[in-house]
PDB file of C-alpha atoms in Angstrom:
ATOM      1  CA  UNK A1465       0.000   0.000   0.000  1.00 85.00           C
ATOM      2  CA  UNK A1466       2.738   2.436   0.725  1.00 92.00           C
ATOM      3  CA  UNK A1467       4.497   1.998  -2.863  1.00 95.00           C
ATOM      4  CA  UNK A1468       1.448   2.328  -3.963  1.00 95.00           C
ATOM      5  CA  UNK A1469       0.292   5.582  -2.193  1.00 95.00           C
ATOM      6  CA  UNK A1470       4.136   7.298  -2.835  1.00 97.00           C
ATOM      7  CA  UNK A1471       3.800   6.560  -6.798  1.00 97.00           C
ATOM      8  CA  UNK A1472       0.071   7.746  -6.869  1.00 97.00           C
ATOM      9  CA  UNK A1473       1.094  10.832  -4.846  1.00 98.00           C
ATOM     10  CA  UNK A1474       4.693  11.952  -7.182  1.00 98.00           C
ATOM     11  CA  UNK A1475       2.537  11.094 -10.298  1.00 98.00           C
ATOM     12  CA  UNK A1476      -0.390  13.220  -9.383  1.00 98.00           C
ATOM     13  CA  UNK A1477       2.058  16.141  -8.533  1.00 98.00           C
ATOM     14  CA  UNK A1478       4.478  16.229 -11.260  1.00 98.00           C
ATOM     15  CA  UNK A1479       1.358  16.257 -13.514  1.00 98.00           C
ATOM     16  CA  UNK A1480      -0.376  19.084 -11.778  1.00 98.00           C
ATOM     17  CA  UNK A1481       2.630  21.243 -10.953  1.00 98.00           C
ATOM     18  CA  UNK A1482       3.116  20.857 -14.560  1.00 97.00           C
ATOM     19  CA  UNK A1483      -0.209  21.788 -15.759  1.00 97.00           C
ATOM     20  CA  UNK A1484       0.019  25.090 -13.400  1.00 97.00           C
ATOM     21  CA  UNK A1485       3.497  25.943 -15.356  1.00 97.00           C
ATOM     22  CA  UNK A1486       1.900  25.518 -18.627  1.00 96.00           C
ATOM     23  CA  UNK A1487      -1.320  27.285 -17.930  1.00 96.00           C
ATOM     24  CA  UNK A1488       1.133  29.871 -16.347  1.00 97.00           C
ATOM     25  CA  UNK A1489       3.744  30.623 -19.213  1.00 97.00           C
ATOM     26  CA  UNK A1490       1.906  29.552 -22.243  1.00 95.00           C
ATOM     27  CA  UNK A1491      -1.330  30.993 -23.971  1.00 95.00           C
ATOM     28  CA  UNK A1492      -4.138  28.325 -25.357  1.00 94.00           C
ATOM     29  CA  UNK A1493      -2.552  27.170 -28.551  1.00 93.00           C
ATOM     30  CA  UNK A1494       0.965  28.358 -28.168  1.00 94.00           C
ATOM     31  CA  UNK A1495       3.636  25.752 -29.474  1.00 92.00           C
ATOM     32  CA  UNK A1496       7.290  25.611 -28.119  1.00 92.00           C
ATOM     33  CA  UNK A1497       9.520  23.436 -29.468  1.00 91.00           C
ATOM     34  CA  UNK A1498      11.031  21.498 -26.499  1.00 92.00           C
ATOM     35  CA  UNK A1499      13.211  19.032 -28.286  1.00 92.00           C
ATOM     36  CA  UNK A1500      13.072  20.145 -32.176  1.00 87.00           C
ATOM     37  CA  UNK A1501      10.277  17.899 -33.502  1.00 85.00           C
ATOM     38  CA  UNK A1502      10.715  15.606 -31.692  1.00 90.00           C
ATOM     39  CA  UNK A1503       8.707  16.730 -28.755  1.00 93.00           C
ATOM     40  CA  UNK A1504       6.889  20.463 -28.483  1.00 93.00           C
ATOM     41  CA  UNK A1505       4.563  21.679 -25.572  1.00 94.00           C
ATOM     42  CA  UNK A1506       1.092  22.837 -27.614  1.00 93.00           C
ATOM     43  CA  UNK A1507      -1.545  23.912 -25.153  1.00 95.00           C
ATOM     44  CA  UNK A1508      -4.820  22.965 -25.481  1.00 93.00           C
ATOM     45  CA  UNK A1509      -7.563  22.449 -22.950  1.00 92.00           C
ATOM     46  CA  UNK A1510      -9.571  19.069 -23.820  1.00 86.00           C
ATOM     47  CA  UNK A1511     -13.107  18.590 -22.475  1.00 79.00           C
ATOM     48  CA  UNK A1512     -13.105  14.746 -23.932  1.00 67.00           C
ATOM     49  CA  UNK A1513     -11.669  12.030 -23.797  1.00 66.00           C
ATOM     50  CA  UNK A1514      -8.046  10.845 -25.614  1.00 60.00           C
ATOM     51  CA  UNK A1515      -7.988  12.456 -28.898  1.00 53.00           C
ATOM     52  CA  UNK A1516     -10.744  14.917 -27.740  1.00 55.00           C
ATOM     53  CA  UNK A1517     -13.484  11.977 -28.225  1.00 60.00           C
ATOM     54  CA  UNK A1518     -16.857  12.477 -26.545  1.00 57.00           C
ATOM     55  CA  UNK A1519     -16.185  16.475 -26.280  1.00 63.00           C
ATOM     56  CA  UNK A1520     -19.994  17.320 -25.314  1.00 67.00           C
ATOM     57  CA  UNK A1521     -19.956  14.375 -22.582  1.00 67.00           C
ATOM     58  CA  UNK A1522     -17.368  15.904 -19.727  1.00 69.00           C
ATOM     59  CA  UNK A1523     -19.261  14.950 -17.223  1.00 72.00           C
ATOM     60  CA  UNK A1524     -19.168  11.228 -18.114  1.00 79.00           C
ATOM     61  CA  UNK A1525     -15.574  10.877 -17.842  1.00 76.00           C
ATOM     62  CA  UNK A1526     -16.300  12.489 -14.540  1.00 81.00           C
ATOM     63  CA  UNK A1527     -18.548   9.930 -13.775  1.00 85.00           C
ATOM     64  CA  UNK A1528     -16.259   7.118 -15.019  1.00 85.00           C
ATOM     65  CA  UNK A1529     -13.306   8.447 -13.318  1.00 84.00           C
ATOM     66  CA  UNK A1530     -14.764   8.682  -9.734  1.00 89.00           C
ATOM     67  CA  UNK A1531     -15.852   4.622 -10.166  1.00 91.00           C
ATOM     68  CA  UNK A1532     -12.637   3.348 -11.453  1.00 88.00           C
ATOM     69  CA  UNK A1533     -11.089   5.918  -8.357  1.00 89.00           C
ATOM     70  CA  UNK A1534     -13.631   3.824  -6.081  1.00 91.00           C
ATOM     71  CA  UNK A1535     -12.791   0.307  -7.526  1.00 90.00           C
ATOM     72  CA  UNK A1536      -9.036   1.220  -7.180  1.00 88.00           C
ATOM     73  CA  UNK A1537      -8.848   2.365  -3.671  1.00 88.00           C
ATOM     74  CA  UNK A1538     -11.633  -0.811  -3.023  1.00 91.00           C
ATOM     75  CA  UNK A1539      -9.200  -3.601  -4.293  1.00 86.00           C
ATOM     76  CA  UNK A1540      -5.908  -2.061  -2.789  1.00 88.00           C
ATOM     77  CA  UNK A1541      -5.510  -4.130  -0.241  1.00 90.00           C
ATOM     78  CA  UNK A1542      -5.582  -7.210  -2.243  1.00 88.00           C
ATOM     79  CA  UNK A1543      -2.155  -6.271  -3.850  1.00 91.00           C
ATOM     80  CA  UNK A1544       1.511  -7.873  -2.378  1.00 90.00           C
ATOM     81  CA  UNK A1545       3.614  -7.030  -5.854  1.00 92.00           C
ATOM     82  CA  UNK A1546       5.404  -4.073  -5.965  1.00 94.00           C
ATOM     83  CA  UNK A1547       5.267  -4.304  -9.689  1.00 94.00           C
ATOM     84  CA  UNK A1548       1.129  -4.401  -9.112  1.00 94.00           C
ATOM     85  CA  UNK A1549       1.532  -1.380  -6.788  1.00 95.00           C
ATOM     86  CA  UNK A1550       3.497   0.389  -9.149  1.00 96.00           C
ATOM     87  CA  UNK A1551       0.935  -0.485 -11.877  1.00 95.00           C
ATOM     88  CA  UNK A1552      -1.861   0.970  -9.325  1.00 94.00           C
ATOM     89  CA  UNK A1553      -0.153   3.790  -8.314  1.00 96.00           C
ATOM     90  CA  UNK A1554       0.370   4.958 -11.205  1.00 97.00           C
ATOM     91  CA  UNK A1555      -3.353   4.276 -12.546  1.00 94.00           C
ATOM     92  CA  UNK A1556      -4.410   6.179  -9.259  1.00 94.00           C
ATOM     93  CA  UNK A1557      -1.907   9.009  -9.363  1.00 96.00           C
ATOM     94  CA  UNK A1558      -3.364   9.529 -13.673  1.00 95.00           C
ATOM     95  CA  UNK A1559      -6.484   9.140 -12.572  1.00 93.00           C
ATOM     96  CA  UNK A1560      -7.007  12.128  -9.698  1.00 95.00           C
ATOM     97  CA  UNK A1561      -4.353  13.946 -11.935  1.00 95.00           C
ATOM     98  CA  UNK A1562      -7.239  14.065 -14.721  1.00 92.00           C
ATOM     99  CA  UNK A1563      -9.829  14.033 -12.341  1.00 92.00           C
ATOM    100  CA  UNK A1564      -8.525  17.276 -10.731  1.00 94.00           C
ATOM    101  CA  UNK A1565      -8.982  18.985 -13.986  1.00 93.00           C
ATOM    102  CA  UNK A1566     -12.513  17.849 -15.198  1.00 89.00           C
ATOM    103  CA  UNK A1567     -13.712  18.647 -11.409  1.00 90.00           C
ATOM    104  CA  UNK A1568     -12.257  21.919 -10.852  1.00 93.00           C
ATOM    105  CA  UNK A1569     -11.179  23.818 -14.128  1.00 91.00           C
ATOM    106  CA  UNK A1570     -13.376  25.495 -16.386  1.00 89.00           C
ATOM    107  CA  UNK A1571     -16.290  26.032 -17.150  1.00 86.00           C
ATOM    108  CA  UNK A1572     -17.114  23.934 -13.901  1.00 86.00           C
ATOM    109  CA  UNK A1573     -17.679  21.296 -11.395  1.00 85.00           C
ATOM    110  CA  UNK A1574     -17.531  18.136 -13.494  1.00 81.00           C
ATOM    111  CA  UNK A1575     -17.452  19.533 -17.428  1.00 83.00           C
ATOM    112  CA  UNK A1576     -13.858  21.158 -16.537  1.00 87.00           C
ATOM    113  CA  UNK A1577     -11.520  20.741 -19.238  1.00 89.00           C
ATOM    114  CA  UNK A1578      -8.476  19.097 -19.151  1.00 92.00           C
ATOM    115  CA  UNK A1579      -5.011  20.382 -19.698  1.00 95.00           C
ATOM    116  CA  UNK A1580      -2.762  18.962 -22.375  1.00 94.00           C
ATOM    117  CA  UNK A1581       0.163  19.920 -23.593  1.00 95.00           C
ATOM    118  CA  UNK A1582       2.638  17.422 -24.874  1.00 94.00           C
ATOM    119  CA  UNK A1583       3.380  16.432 -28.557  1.00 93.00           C
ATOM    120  CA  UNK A1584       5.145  13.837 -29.759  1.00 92.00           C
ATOM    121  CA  UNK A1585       4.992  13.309 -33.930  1.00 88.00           C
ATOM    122  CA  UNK A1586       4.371   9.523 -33.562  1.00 85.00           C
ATOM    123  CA  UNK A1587       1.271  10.315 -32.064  1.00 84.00           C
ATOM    124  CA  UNK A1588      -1.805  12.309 -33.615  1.00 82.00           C
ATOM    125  CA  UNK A1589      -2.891  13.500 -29.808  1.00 86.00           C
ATOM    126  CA  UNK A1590      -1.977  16.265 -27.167  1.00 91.00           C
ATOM    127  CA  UNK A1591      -1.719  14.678 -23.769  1.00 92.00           C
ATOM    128  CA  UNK A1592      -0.489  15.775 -20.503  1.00 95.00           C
ATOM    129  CA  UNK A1593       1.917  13.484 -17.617  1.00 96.00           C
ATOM    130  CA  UNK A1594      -1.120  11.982 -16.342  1.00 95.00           C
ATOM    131  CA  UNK A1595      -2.529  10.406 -19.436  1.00 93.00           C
ATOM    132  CA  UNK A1596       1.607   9.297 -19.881  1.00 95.00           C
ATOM    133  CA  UNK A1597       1.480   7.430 -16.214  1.00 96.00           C
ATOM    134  CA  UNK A1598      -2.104   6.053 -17.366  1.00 94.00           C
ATOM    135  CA  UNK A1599      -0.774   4.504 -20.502  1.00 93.00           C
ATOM    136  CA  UNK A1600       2.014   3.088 -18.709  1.00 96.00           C
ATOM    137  CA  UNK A1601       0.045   1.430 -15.642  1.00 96.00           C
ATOM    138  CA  UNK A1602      -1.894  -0.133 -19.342  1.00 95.00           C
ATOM    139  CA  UNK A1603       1.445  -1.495 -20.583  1.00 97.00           C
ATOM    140  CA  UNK A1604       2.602  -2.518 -17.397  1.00 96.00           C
ATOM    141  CA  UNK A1605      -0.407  -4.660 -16.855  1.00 94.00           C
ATOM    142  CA  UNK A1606       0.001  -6.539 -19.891  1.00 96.00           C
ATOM    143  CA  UNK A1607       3.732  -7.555 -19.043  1.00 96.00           C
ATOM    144  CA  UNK A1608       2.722  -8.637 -15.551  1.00 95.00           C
ATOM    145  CA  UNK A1609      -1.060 -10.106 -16.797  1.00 93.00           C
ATOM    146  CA  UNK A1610       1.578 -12.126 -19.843  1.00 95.00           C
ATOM    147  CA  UNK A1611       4.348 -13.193 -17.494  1.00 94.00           C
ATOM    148  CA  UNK A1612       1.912 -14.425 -15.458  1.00 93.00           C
ATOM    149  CA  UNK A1613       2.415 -12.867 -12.324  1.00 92.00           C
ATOM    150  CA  UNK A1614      -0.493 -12.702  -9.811  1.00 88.00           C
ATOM    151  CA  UNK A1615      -1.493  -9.380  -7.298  1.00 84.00           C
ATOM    152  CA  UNK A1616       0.944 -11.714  -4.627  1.00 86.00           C
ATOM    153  CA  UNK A1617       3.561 -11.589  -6.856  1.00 85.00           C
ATOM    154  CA  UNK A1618       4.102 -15.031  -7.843  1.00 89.00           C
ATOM    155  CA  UNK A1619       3.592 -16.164 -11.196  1.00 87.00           C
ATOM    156  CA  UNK A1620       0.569 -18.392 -12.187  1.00 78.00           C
ATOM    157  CA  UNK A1621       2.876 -20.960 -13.727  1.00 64.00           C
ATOM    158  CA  UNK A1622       4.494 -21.573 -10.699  1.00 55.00           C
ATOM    159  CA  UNK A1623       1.779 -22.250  -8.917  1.00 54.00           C
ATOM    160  CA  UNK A1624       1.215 -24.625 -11.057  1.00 55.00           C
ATOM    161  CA  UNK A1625       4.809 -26.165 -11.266  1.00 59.00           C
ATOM    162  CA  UNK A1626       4.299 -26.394  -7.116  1.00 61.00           C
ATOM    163  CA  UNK A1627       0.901 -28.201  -7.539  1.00 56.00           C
ATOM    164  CA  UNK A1628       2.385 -30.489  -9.928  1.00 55.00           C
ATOM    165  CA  UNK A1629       5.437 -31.092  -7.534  1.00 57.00           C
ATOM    166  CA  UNK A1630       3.726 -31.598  -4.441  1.00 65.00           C
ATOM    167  CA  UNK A1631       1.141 -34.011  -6.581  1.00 57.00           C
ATOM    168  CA  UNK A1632       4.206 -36.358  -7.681  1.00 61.00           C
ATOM    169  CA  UNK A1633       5.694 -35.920  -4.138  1.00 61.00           C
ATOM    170  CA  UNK A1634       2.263 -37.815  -3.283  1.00 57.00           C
ATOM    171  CA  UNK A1635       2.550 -40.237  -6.062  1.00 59.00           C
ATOM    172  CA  UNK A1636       6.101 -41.112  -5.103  1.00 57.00           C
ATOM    173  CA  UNK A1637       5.024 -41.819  -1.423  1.00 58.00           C
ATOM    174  CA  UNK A1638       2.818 -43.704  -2.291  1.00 58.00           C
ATOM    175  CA  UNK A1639       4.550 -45.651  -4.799  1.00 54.00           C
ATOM    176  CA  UNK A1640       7.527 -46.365  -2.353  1.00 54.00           C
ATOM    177  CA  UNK A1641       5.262 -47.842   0.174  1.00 54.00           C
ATOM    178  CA  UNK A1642       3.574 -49.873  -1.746  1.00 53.00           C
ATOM    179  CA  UNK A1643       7.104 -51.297  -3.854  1.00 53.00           C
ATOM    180  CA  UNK A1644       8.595 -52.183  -0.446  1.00 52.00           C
ATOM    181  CA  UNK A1645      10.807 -55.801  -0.931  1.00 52.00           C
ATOM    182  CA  UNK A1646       9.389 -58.530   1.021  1.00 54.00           C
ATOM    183  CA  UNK A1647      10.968 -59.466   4.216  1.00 54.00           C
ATOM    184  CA  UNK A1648       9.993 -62.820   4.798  1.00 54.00           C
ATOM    185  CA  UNK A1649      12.654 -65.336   4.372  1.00 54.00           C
ATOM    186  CA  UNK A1650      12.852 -67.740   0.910  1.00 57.00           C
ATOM    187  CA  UNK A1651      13.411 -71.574   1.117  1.00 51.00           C
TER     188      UNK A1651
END
Protein backbone atom coordinates (compact mmCIF):
# COMPACT_ATOMS: atom_id res chain seq x y z
CA UNK A 1 0.00 0.00 0.00
CA UNK A 2 2.74 2.44 0.72
CA UNK A 3 4.50 2.00 -2.86
CA UNK A 4 1.45 2.33 -3.96
CA UNK A 5 0.29 5.58 -2.19
CA UNK A 6 4.14 7.30 -2.83
CA UNK A 7 3.80 6.56 -6.80
CA UNK A 8 0.07 7.75 -6.87
CA UNK A 9 1.09 10.83 -4.85
CA UNK A 10 4.69 11.95 -7.18
CA UNK A 11 2.54 11.09 -10.30
CA UNK A 12 -0.39 13.22 -9.38
CA UNK A 13 2.06 16.14 -8.53
CA UNK A 14 4.48 16.23 -11.26
CA UNK A 15 1.36 16.26 -13.51
CA UNK A 16 -0.38 19.08 -11.78
CA UNK A 17 2.63 21.24 -10.95
CA UNK A 18 3.12 20.86 -14.56
CA UNK A 19 -0.21 21.79 -15.76
CA UNK A 20 0.02 25.09 -13.40
CA UNK A 21 3.50 25.94 -15.36
CA UNK A 22 1.90 25.52 -18.63
CA UNK A 23 -1.32 27.29 -17.93
CA UNK A 24 1.13 29.87 -16.35
CA UNK A 25 3.74 30.62 -19.21
CA UNK A 26 1.91 29.55 -22.24
CA UNK A 27 -1.33 30.99 -23.97
CA UNK A 28 -4.14 28.33 -25.36
CA UNK A 29 -2.55 27.17 -28.55
CA UNK A 30 0.97 28.36 -28.17
CA UNK A 31 3.64 25.75 -29.47
CA UNK A 32 7.29 25.61 -28.12
CA UNK A 33 9.52 23.44 -29.47
CA UNK A 34 11.03 21.50 -26.50
CA UNK A 35 13.21 19.03 -28.29
CA UNK A 36 13.07 20.15 -32.18
CA UNK A 37 10.28 17.90 -33.50
CA UNK A 38 10.72 15.61 -31.69
CA UNK A 39 8.71 16.73 -28.75
CA UNK A 40 6.89 20.46 -28.48
CA UNK A 41 4.56 21.68 -25.57
CA UNK A 42 1.09 22.84 -27.61
CA UNK A 43 -1.54 23.91 -25.15
CA UNK A 44 -4.82 22.97 -25.48
CA UNK A 45 -7.56 22.45 -22.95
CA UNK A 46 -9.57 19.07 -23.82
CA UNK A 47 -13.11 18.59 -22.47
CA UNK A 48 -13.11 14.75 -23.93
CA UNK A 49 -11.67 12.03 -23.80
CA UNK A 50 -8.05 10.84 -25.61
CA UNK A 51 -7.99 12.46 -28.90
CA UNK A 52 -10.74 14.92 -27.74
CA UNK A 53 -13.48 11.98 -28.22
CA UNK A 54 -16.86 12.48 -26.54
CA UNK A 55 -16.19 16.47 -26.28
CA UNK A 56 -19.99 17.32 -25.31
CA UNK A 57 -19.96 14.37 -22.58
CA UNK A 58 -17.37 15.90 -19.73
CA UNK A 59 -19.26 14.95 -17.22
CA UNK A 60 -19.17 11.23 -18.11
CA UNK A 61 -15.57 10.88 -17.84
CA UNK A 62 -16.30 12.49 -14.54
CA UNK A 63 -18.55 9.93 -13.78
CA UNK A 64 -16.26 7.12 -15.02
CA UNK A 65 -13.31 8.45 -13.32
CA UNK A 66 -14.76 8.68 -9.73
CA UNK A 67 -15.85 4.62 -10.17
CA UNK A 68 -12.64 3.35 -11.45
CA UNK A 69 -11.09 5.92 -8.36
CA UNK A 70 -13.63 3.82 -6.08
CA UNK A 71 -12.79 0.31 -7.53
CA UNK A 72 -9.04 1.22 -7.18
CA UNK A 73 -8.85 2.37 -3.67
CA UNK A 74 -11.63 -0.81 -3.02
CA UNK A 75 -9.20 -3.60 -4.29
CA UNK A 76 -5.91 -2.06 -2.79
CA UNK A 77 -5.51 -4.13 -0.24
CA UNK A 78 -5.58 -7.21 -2.24
CA UNK A 79 -2.15 -6.27 -3.85
CA UNK A 80 1.51 -7.87 -2.38
CA UNK A 81 3.61 -7.03 -5.85
CA UNK A 82 5.40 -4.07 -5.97
CA UNK A 83 5.27 -4.30 -9.69
CA UNK A 84 1.13 -4.40 -9.11
CA UNK A 85 1.53 -1.38 -6.79
CA UNK A 86 3.50 0.39 -9.15
CA UNK A 87 0.93 -0.49 -11.88
CA UNK A 88 -1.86 0.97 -9.32
CA UNK A 89 -0.15 3.79 -8.31
CA UNK A 90 0.37 4.96 -11.20
CA UNK A 91 -3.35 4.28 -12.55
CA UNK A 92 -4.41 6.18 -9.26
CA UNK A 93 -1.91 9.01 -9.36
CA UNK A 94 -3.36 9.53 -13.67
CA UNK A 95 -6.48 9.14 -12.57
CA UNK A 96 -7.01 12.13 -9.70
CA UNK A 97 -4.35 13.95 -11.93
CA UNK A 98 -7.24 14.06 -14.72
CA UNK A 99 -9.83 14.03 -12.34
CA UNK A 100 -8.52 17.28 -10.73
CA UNK A 101 -8.98 18.98 -13.99
CA UNK A 102 -12.51 17.85 -15.20
CA UNK A 103 -13.71 18.65 -11.41
CA UNK A 104 -12.26 21.92 -10.85
CA UNK A 105 -11.18 23.82 -14.13
CA UNK A 106 -13.38 25.49 -16.39
CA UNK A 107 -16.29 26.03 -17.15
CA UNK A 108 -17.11 23.93 -13.90
CA UNK A 109 -17.68 21.30 -11.40
CA UNK A 110 -17.53 18.14 -13.49
CA UNK A 111 -17.45 19.53 -17.43
CA UNK A 112 -13.86 21.16 -16.54
CA UNK A 113 -11.52 20.74 -19.24
CA UNK A 114 -8.48 19.10 -19.15
CA UNK A 115 -5.01 20.38 -19.70
CA UNK A 116 -2.76 18.96 -22.37
CA UNK A 117 0.16 19.92 -23.59
CA UNK A 118 2.64 17.42 -24.87
CA UNK A 119 3.38 16.43 -28.56
CA UNK A 120 5.15 13.84 -29.76
CA UNK A 121 4.99 13.31 -33.93
CA UNK A 122 4.37 9.52 -33.56
CA UNK A 123 1.27 10.32 -32.06
CA UNK A 124 -1.81 12.31 -33.61
CA UNK A 125 -2.89 13.50 -29.81
CA UNK A 126 -1.98 16.26 -27.17
CA UNK A 127 -1.72 14.68 -23.77
CA UNK A 128 -0.49 15.77 -20.50
CA UNK A 129 1.92 13.48 -17.62
CA UNK A 130 -1.12 11.98 -16.34
CA UNK A 131 -2.53 10.41 -19.44
CA UNK A 132 1.61 9.30 -19.88
CA UNK A 133 1.48 7.43 -16.21
CA UNK A 134 -2.10 6.05 -17.37
CA UNK A 135 -0.77 4.50 -20.50
CA UNK A 136 2.01 3.09 -18.71
CA UNK A 137 0.04 1.43 -15.64
CA UNK A 138 -1.89 -0.13 -19.34
CA UNK A 139 1.44 -1.50 -20.58
CA UNK A 140 2.60 -2.52 -17.40
CA UNK A 141 -0.41 -4.66 -16.86
CA UNK A 142 0.00 -6.54 -19.89
CA UNK A 143 3.73 -7.56 -19.04
CA UNK A 144 2.72 -8.64 -15.55
CA UNK A 145 -1.06 -10.11 -16.80
CA UNK A 146 1.58 -12.13 -19.84
CA UNK A 147 4.35 -13.19 -17.49
CA UNK A 148 1.91 -14.42 -15.46
CA UNK A 149 2.42 -12.87 -12.32
CA UNK A 150 -0.49 -12.70 -9.81
CA UNK A 151 -1.49 -9.38 -7.30
CA UNK A 152 0.94 -11.71 -4.63
CA UNK A 153 3.56 -11.59 -6.86
CA UNK A 154 4.10 -15.03 -7.84
CA UNK A 155 3.59 -16.16 -11.20
CA UNK A 156 0.57 -18.39 -12.19
CA UNK A 157 2.88 -20.96 -13.73
CA UNK A 158 4.49 -21.57 -10.70
CA UNK A 159 1.78 -22.25 -8.92
CA UNK A 160 1.22 -24.63 -11.06
CA UNK A 161 4.81 -26.16 -11.27
CA UNK A 162 4.30 -26.39 -7.12
CA UNK A 163 0.90 -28.20 -7.54
CA UNK A 164 2.38 -30.49 -9.93
CA UNK A 165 5.44 -31.09 -7.53
CA UNK A 166 3.73 -31.60 -4.44
CA UNK A 167 1.14 -34.01 -6.58
CA UNK A 168 4.21 -36.36 -7.68
CA UNK A 169 5.69 -35.92 -4.14
CA UNK A 170 2.26 -37.82 -3.28
CA UNK A 171 2.55 -40.24 -6.06
CA UNK A 172 6.10 -41.11 -5.10
CA UNK A 173 5.02 -41.82 -1.42
CA UNK A 174 2.82 -43.70 -2.29
CA UNK A 175 4.55 -45.65 -4.80
CA UNK A 176 7.53 -46.37 -2.35
CA UNK A 177 5.26 -47.84 0.17
CA UNK A 178 3.57 -49.87 -1.75
CA UNK A 179 7.10 -51.30 -3.85
CA UNK A 180 8.60 -52.18 -0.45
CA UNK A 181 10.81 -55.80 -0.93
CA UNK A 182 9.39 -58.53 1.02
CA UNK A 183 10.97 -59.47 4.22
CA UNK A 184 9.99 -62.82 4.80
CA UNK A 185 12.65 -65.34 4.37
CA UNK A 186 12.85 -67.74 0.91
CA UNK A 187 13.41 -71.57 1.12
Amino acid sequence: MAVLAVVALCVYLIDQIAKVLVVSNLFEGQQVEVLGQLLQFHFVKNAGAAFSIGSGSTWIFSIVGVGVLGFVIWYAPRIRSTAWAVLFGLLLGGLLGNLTDRLFREPGFGVGHVVDFLQIPLLPAIFNLADVAIVSSMVLFLILTLRGIGLDGRRTRDEDDEAAAEADDVDAGEASTTDTPNDKPQG
